[in-house]
Amino acid sequence: MARFPVHTLESAPEASKPVLREVEARFGMIPNLAAAMATSPVLIQSFIGIFDKVHGGSFTEQQIQTVLLTDAVTNGCAWAVALHSALGLQAGLDPADVDAMRAGRSPTDKTLGALSTLARSLIEKRGRLDDEEIERFLAAGFYKDLVLEVITIVAASTITNYTGSVTNPPLEAALQECAWKG
């Protein structure tokens, strides 16, 4: 597979540099996947916008990481599985739940399990949820607007997962302990 460049602030296209600076300011570094995204200013600019919406929405960081990890596994993106495993643990997810999601199962926690199951179904069924799936999500204590907000998180993760699969960036040393082969 042809490798895509993992840009630095110096090598990135001019239109991608402001976003890379913003990513670096937020994270103290530029993740390799964001550096690969920078090849397309349209992609990196779109990603940062949806990223902000996801992290400024109704869900807690544990809930967001549950959806993002589930999506990464469902889409088979090794880089994103490693990242969201690490971020999920950092956000306080139970290591057993992280292991379950990495194995394609839902967490045992009722709320996180409902989120994970809904996210997986959205991807696997290409958004064609049946009434029972939505009712199970609502029975876990969520409201209808949050079904739609999960779609936003799935959209954000799809951007990341597809980019990771296409560009195949190297996994950072800090994420090696969470490496995943699928």
Coordinates of N, CA and C in Angstrom, one line a residue:
M1 N 0.8 -1.2 0.0 CA 0.0 0.0 0.0 C 0.9 1.2 0.0
A2 N 0.5 2.2 -0.8 CA 1.3 3.5 -0.9 C 1.0 4.2 0.4
R3 N 2.1 4.6 1.0 CA 2.0 5.4 2.3 C 1.7 6.9 1.9
F4 N 0.8 7.5 2.7 CA 0.5 8.9 2.6 C 1.5 9.6 3.5
P5 N 1.8 10.8 3.2 CA 2.8 11.5 4.1 C 2.1 11.8 5.5
V6 N 3.0 11.8 6.4 CA 2.6 12.2 7.8 C 3.3 13.6 7.9
H7 N 2.5 14.6 7.7 CA 3.0 16.0 7.6 C 3.5 16.5 9.0
T8 N 4.4 17.5 8.9 CA 4.8 18.3 10.0 C 4.1 19.7 9.7
L9 N 4.3 20.6 10.6 CA 3.8 22.0 10.3 C 4.5 22.6 9.1
E10 N 5.8 22.2 8.9 CA 6.5 22.7 7.8 C 6.1 22.1 6.5
S11 N 5.8 20.8 6.4 CA 5.5 20.2 5.2 C 4.1 20.2 4.7
A12 N 3.2 20.5 5.6 CA 1.7 20.5 5.3 C 1.3 21.5 4.3
P13 N 0.3 21.3 3.6 CA -0.2 22.3 2.7 C -0.6 23.6 3.5
E14 N -0.4 24.7 3.0 CA -0.7 26.0 3.7 C -2.0 26.0 4.3
A15 N -3.1 25.6 3.6 CA -4.4 25.6 4.2 C -4.7 24.6 5.3
S16 N -3.8 23.7 5.5 CA -3.9 22.7 6.6 C -3.2 23.2 7.9
K17 N -2.2 24.1 7.7 CA -1.4 24.5 8.8 C -2.1 25.1 10.0
P18 N -3.1 26.0 9.8 CA -3.8 26.5 11.0 C -4.5 25.4 11.8
V19 N -5.0 24.4 11.2 CA -5.7 23.3 11.9 C -4.6 22.5 12.6
L20 N -3.5 22.2 12.0 CA -2.5 21.4 12.7 C -1.9 22.2 13.9
R21 N -1.8 23.5 13.8 CA -1.4 24.3 14.9 C -2.4 24.2 16.1
E22 N -3.7 24.2 15.7 CA -4.7 24.1 16.7 C -4.7 22.7 17.4
V23 N -4.5 21.7 16.6 CA -4.4 20.3 17.1 C -3.2 20.2 18.0
E24 N -2.1 20.8 17.6 CA -0.9 20.7 18.5 C -1.1 21.5 19.8
A25 N -1.8 22.6 19.7 CA -2.1 23.4 20.9 C -3.0 22.6 21.9
R26 N -3.9 21.9 21.4 CA -4.9 21.1 22.2 C -4.2 19.9 22.8
F27 N -3.4 19.2 22.0 CA -2.9 17.9 22.4 C -1.4 17.9 22.8
G28 N -0.7 19.0 22.6 CA 0.7 19.0 22.9 C 1.6 18.3 21.8
M29 N 0.9 17.8 20.8 CA 1.6 17.1 19.7 C 0.6 17.0 18.6
I30 N 1.1 16.6 17.4 CA 0.2 16.4 16.3 C 0.1 14.8 16.1
P31 N -1.0 14.2 16.4 CA -1.1 12.8 16.1 C -0.9 12.4 14.7
N32 N -0.3 11.3 14.5 CA 0.1 10.9 13.1 C -1.1 10.9 12.1
L33 N -2.3 10.5 12.7 CA -3.5 10.5 11.8 C -3.9 11.9 11.4
A34 N -3.8 12.8 12.3 CA -4.1 14.2 11.9 C -3.1 14.7 10.9
A35 N -1.8 14.3 11.1 CA -0.7 14.7 10.2 C -1.0 14.1 8.8
A36 N -1.5 13.0 8.7 CA -1.8 12.4 7.4 C -3.1 13.0 6.8
M37 N -4.1 13.4 7.7 CA -5.2 14.1 7.2 C -4.9 15.4 6.5
A38 N -3.8 16.0 7.0 CA -3.4 17.4 6.5 C -3.1 17.4 5.1
T39 N -2.9 16.2 4.5 CA -2.7 16.1 3.0 C -3.8 16.8 2.3
S40 N -5.0 16.7 2.9 CA -6.2 17.3 2.3 C -6.7 18.4 3.2
P41 N -6.5 19.7 2.9 CA -7.1 20.7 3.7 C -8.6 20.6 4.0
V42 N -9.3 20.2 3.0 CA -10.8 20.0 3.1 C -11.1 19.0 4.2
L43 N -10.3 17.8 4.2 CA -10.6 16.8 5.2 C -10.2 17.3 6.6
I44 N -9.0 17.8 6.8 CA -8.6 18.2 8.2 C -9.5 19.4 8.7
Q45 N -9.9 20.3 7.8 CA -10.8 21.4 8.3 C -12.1 20.9 8.7
S46 N -12.7 19.9 7.9 CA -14.0 19.3 8.2 C -13.9 18.5 9.5
F47 N -12.8 17.8 9.7 CA -12.7 16.9 10.8 C -12.6 17.7 12.1
I48 N -11.9 18.8 12.1 CA -11.8 19.6 13.4 C -13.1 20.2 13.7
G49 N -13.9 20.6 12.7 CA -15.2 21.1 13.0 C -16.2 20.1 13.7
I50 N -16.2 18.9 13.1 CA -17.1 17.9 13.7 C -16.5 17.4 15.0
F51 N -15.2 17.3 15.2 CA -14.6 17.0 16.4 C -15.1 17.9 17.5
D52 N -15.1 19.2 17.3 CA -15.5 20.2 18.3 C -17.0 20.0 18.6
K53 N -17.8 19.7 17.7 CA -19.2 19.4 17.9 C -19.4 18.2 18.8
V54 N -18.7 17.1 18.5 CA -18.8 15.9 19.3 C -18.4 16.1 20.7
H55 N -17.3 16.8 20.9 CA -16.8 17.0 22.3 C -17.5 18.1 23.0
G56 N -18.4 18.8 22.3 CA -19.1 19.9 23.0 C -20.6 19.5 23.1
G57 N -20.9 18.3 22.8 CA -22.3 17.8 22.9 C -22.8 17.4 24.2
S58 N -23.8 16.5 24.2 CA -24.4 16.0 25.5 C -23.8 14.9 26.2
F59 N -22.9 14.1 25.5 CA -22.3 13.0 26.1 C -21.1 13.3 26.9
T60 N -20.8 12.4 27.9 CA -19.6 12.5 28.7 C -18.4 12.0 27.9
E61 N -17.2 12.2 28.4 CA -16.1 11.7 27.7 C -16.0 10.2 27.6
Q62 N -16.5 9.5 28.7 CA -16.5 8.1 28.7 C -17.5 7.6 27.7
Q63 N -18.6 8.2 27.6 CA -19.6 7.8 26.6 C -19.1 8.1 25.1
I64 N -18.5 9.2 24.9 CA -17.9 9.5 23.6 C -16.9 8.5 23.2
Q65 N -16.0 8.2 24.2 CA -14.9 7.2 23.9 C -15.5 5.8 23.7
T66 N -16.6 5.5 24.3 CA -17.3 4.2 24.1 C -17.7 4.1 22.6
V67 N -18.4 5.1 22.1 CA -18.8 5.1 20.7 C -17.6 5.1 19.8
L68 N -16.6 5.9 20.1 CA -15.5 6.0 19.2 C -14.7 4.7 19.1
L69 N -14.5 4.0 20.3 CA -13.8 2.7 20.3 C -14.6 1.7 19.6
T70 N -15.9 1.6 19.8 CA -16.8 0.7 19.1 C -16.7 0.9 17.6
D71 N -16.8 2.1 17.2 CA -16.7 2.4 15.8 C -15.4 2.0 15.2
A72 N -14.3 2.3 15.9 CA -13.0 1.9 15.4 C -12.9 0.4 15.2
V73 N -13.4 -0.3 16.1 CA -13.3 -1.8 16.0 C -14.2 -2.3 14.8
T74 N -15.4 -1.7 14.8 CA -16.4 -2.1 13.8 C -15.9 -1.8 12.4
N75 N -15.2 -0.7 12.3 CA -14.6 -0.3 11.0 C -13.2 -0.9 10.7
G76 N -12.7 -1.5 11.7 CA -11.4 -2.2 11.6 C -10.2 -1.3 11.4
C77 N -10.2 -0.2 12.1 CA -9.1 0.8 12.0 C -8.2 0.6 13.2
A78 N -7.0 0.0 13.0 CA -6.1 -0.4 14.1 C -5.6 0.9 14.8
W79 N -5.2 1.9 14.0 CA -4.7 3.2 14.7 C -5.8 3.8 15.6
A80 N -7.0 3.9 15.1 CA -8.1 4.4 16.0 C -8.4 3.5 17.2
V81 N -8.4 2.2 17.0 CA -8.6 1.3 18.1 C -7.6 1.6 19.2
A82 N -6.3 1.7 18.9 CA -5.3 2.0 19.8 C -5.5 3.3 20.5
L83 N -5.8 4.4 19.8 CA -6.0 5.7 20.3 C -7.2 5.7 21.3
H84 N -8.3 5.2 20.8 CA -9.5 5.2 21.7 C -9.5 4.2 22.8
S85 N -8.7 3.2 22.7 CA -8.5 2.3 23.9 C -7.8 3.2 25.0
A86 N -6.7 3.8 24.6 CA -5.9 4.7 25.5 C -6.8 5.8 26.1
L87 N -7.5 6.5 25.2 CA -8.3 7.6 25.7 C -9.5 7.2 26.5
G88 N -10.0 6.0 26.2 CA -11.1 5.5 27.0 C -10.7 5.1 28.4
L89 N -9.5 4.5 28.5 CA -9.0 4.2 29.8 C -8.6 5.5 30.6
Q90 N -8.1 6.4 29.9 CA -7.8 7.7 30.5 C -9.1 8.4 31.0
A91 N -10.2 8.2 30.3 CA -11.4 8.8 30.7 C -12.1 8.1 31.8
G92 N -11.5 6.9 32.2 CA -12.1 6.2 33.3 C -12.9 5.0 32.9
L93 N -12.9 4.6 31.7 CA -13.6 3.3 31.3 C -13.0 2.2 32.0
D94 N -13.9 1.2 32.4 CA -13.4 0.0 33.0 C -12.6 -0.8 32.0
P95 N -11.4 -1.2 32.4 CA -10.5 -2.0 31.5 C -11.2 -3.2 30.9
A96 N -12.1 -3.9 31.7 CA -12.8 -5.0 31.1 C -13.8 -4.6 30.0
D97 N -14.4 -3.4 30.2 CA -15.3 -2.9 29.1 C -14.5 -2.5 27.8
V98 N -13.3 -1.9 28.0 CA -12.4 -1.6 26.9 C -12.0 -2.9 26.2
D99 N -11.7 -4.0 26.9 CA -11.3 -5.3 26.3 C -12.5 -5.8 25.6
A100 N -13.7 -5.7 26.2 CA -14.9 -6.2 25.5 C -15.1 -5.5 24.2
M101 N -15.0 -4.2 24.2 CA -15.2 -3.4 22.9 C -14.2 -3.8 21.9
R102 N -12.9 -4.0 22.3 CA -11.8 -4.3 21.4 C -12.1 -5.7 20.8
A103 N -12.9 -6.5 21.5 CA -13.2 -7.9 21.0 C -14.5 -7.9 20.2
G104 N -15.1 -6.7 20.0 CA -16.4 -6.6 19.3 C -17.6 -6.8 20.1
R105 N -17.5 -6.8 21.4 CA -18.7 -6.9 22.3 C -19.0 -5.6 22.9
S106 N -20.2 -5.5 23.5 CA -20.6 -4.2 24.2 C -20.1 -4.3 25.6
P107 N -19.9 -3.1 26.2 CA -19.6 -3.1 27.7 C -20.7 -3.7 28.5
T108 N -20.4 -4.1 29.7 CA -21.4 -4.7 30.6 C -22.3 -3.6 31.3
D109 N -21.7 -2.4 31.4 CA -22.5 -1.3 32.0 C -23.7 -1.0 31.0
K110 N -24.9 -0.9 31.6 CA -26.1 -0.8 30.8 C -26.1 0.4 29.9
T111 N -25.7 1.5 30.4 CA -25.7 2.8 29.6 C -24.7 2.7 28.5
L112 N -23.4 2.4 28.9 CA -22.4 2.3 27.9 C -22.6 1.1 26.9
G113 N -23.2 0.1 27.3 CA -23.6 -1.0 26.5 C -24.6 -0.6 25.4
A114 N -25.6 0.2 25.8 CA -26.6 0.7 24.9 C -26.0 1.6 23.8
L115 N -25.1 2.4 24.3 CA -24.4 3.3 23.3 C -23.5 2.5 22.3
S116 N -22.8 1.6 22.8 CA -21.9 0.7 22.0 C -22.8 -0.1 21.0
T117 N -23.8 -0.7 21.5 CA -24.7 -1.5 20.6 C -25.3 -0.6 19.5
L118 N -25.8 0.6 19.9 CA -26.4 1.5 18.9 C -25.4 1.9 17.8
A119 N -24.2 2.3 18.3 CA -23.1 2.7 17.3 C -22.8 1.6 16.4
R120 N -22.6 0.4 16.9 CA -22.2 -0.8 16.0 C -23.4 -1.0 15.0
S121 N -24.6 -1.0 15.5 CA -25.7 -1.2 14.6 C -25.8 -0.2 13.5
L122 N -25.6 1.1 13.9 CA -25.6 2.2 12.9 C -24.6 1.9 11.7
I123 N -23.4 1.4 12.1 CA -22.4 1.2 11.1 C -22.7 -0.1 10.3
E124 N -23.0 -1.2 11.0 CA -23.3 -2.4 10.3 C -24.5 -2.4 9.5
K125 N -25.5 -1.6 9.9 CA -26.8 -1.6 9.1 C -26.9 -0.3 8.3
R126 N -25.8 0.4 8.2 CA -25.8 1.6 7.4 C -26.9 2.6 7.7
G127 N -27.1 2.7 9.0 CA -28.1 3.7 9.5 C -29.6 3.2 9.5
R128 N -29.8 2.0 9.1 CA -31.2 1.5 9.0 C -31.5 0.7 10.2
L129 N -31.7 1.5 11.3 CA -32.1 0.9 12.6 C -33.6 0.6 12.6
D130 N -33.9 -0.5 13.3 CA -35.3 -0.8 13.4 C -35.8 -0.2 14.7
D131 N -37.1 -0.2 14.9 CA -37.7 0.4 16.1 C -37.2 -0.2 17.4
E132 N -37.0 -1.6 17.4 CA -36.6 -2.2 18.6 C -35.2 -1.7 19.0
E133 N -34.3 -1.5 18.1 CA -33.0 -1.0 18.4 C -33.0 0.4 19.1
I134 N -33.9 1.2 18.5 CA -34.0 2.6 19.1 C -34.7 2.5 20.4
E135 N -35.7 1.6 20.6 CA -36.4 1.5 21.9 C -35.4 1.0 23.0
R136 N -34.5 0.0 22.6 CA -33.5 -0.5 23.6 C -32.6 0.7 24.1
F137 N -32.2 1.5 23.1 CA -31.4 2.7 23.5 C -32.2 3.6 24.4
L138 N -33.4 3.9 24.1 CA -34.2 4.8 24.9 C -34.5 4.2 26.3
A139 N -34.7 2.9 26.3 CA -34.9 2.2 27.6 C -33.7 2.3 28.5
A140 N -32.5 2.5 28.0 CA -31.3 2.7 28.8 C -31.2 4.1 29.4
G141 N -32.2 4.9 29.2 CA -32.2 6.2 29.8 C -31.9 7.4 28.9
F142 N -31.8 7.1 27.6 CA -31.5 8.2 26.6 C -32.8 8.7 26.0
Y143 N -32.6 9.9 25.4 CA -33.7 10.5 24.7 C -33.5 10.4 23.2
K144 N -34.6 10.7 22.4 CA -34.5 10.6 21.0 C -33.4 11.5 20.3
D145 N -33.3 12.7 20.9 CA -32.3 13.6 20.3 C -30.9 13.0 20.4
L146 N -30.6 12.1 21.4 CA -29.3 11.5 21.5 C -29.0 10.4 20.5
V147 N -30.1 9.8 20.0 CA -29.9 8.9 18.8 C -29.3 9.6 17.7
L148 N -29.7 10.8 17.5 CA -29.2 11.6 16.4 C -27.8 12.1 16.7
E149 N -27.5 12.4 18.0 CA -26.2 12.9 18.3 C -25.2 11.8 18.2
V150 N -25.6 10.5 18.4 CA -24.7 9.4 18.2 C -24.3 9.3 16.7
I151 N -25.3 9.7 15.8 CA -24.9 9.7 14.4 C -23.8 10.7 14.1
T152 N -23.8 11.8 14.8 CA -22.7 12.8 14.7 C -21.3 12.1 15.1
I153 N -21.4 11.4 16.2 CA -20.1 10.8 16.7 C -19.7 9.7 15.7
V154 N -20.6 8.9 15.2 CA -20.3 7.9 14.2 C -19.7 8.6 12.9
A155 N -20.3 9.7 12.5 CA -19.8 10.4 11.4 C -18.3 10.9 11.6
A156 N -18.0 11.4 12.8 CA -16.7 11.9 13.1 C -15.7 10.7 13.1
S157 N -16.2 9.6 13.7 CA -15.3 8.4 13.7 C -15.1 7.8 12.4
T158 N -16.1 7.9 11.5 CA -16.0 7.3 10.2 C -14.9 8.1 9.4
I159 N -14.8 9.4 9.6 CA -13.8 10.2 9.0 C -12.4 9.7 9.4
T160 N -12.3 9.5 10.7 CA -11.0 9.1 11.3 C -10.7 7.7 10.9
N161 N -11.6 6.8 11.0 CA -11.4 5.4 10.7 C -11.0 5.2 9.2
Y162 N -11.8 5.8 8.3 CA -11.5 5.6 6.9 C -10.1 6.2 6.5
T163 N -9.9 7.4 7.1 CA -8.6 8.0 6.8 C -7.4 7.1 7.3
G164 N -7.6 6.6 8.5 CA -6.6 5.7 9.1 C -6.4 4.5 8.2
S165 N -7.4 3.9 7.7 CA -7.3 2.7 6.9 C -6.7 3.0 5.5
V166 N -7.0 4.2 5.0 CA -6.5 4.6 3.7 C -5.0 5.0 3.8
T167 N -4.7 5.9 4.8 CA -3.4 6.4 4.9 C -2.4 5.6 5.6
N168 N -2.9 4.7 6.5 CA -2.1 3.8 7.3 C -0.9 4.5 8.0
P169 N -1.2 5.5 8.9 CA -0.1 6.2 9.6 C 0.6 5.3 10.6
P170 N 1.8 5.5 10.9 CA 2.5 4.7 11.9 C 1.8 5.0 13.3
L171 N 1.8 4.0 14.2 CA 1.3 4.1 15.5 C 2.3 4.8 16.4
E172 N 2.0 5.8 17.1 CA 2.9 6.5 18.0 C 3.4 5.6 19.1
A173 N 4.6 5.8 19.6 CA 5.2 5.0 20.6 C 4.3 5.0 21.9
A174 N 3.7 6.1 22.2 CA 2.8 6.2 23.4 C 1.6 5.3 23.3
L175 N 1.2 4.9 22.1 CA 0.0 4.1 21.9 C 0.3 2.6 21.7
Q176 N 1.6 2.3 21.6 CA 2.0 0.9 21.3 C 1.4 -0.1 22.3
E177 N 1.2 0.2 23.6 CA 0.7 -0.7 24.5 C -0.8 -1.0 24.2
C178 N -1.4 -0.2 23.4 CA -2.8 -0.4 23.1 C -3.0 -0.9 21.6
A179 N -1.9 -1.3 21.0 CA -1.9 -1.7 19.6 C -3.0 -2.8 19.5
W180 N -3.6 -2.9 18.3 CA -4.7 -3.8 18.0 C -4.5 -4.3 16.6
K181 N -4.7 -5.6 16.4 CA -4.6 -6.2 15.1 C -5.9 -6.7 14.5
G182 N -6.9 -6.7 15.3 CA -8.3 -7.0 14.8 C -8.6 -8.4 14.7

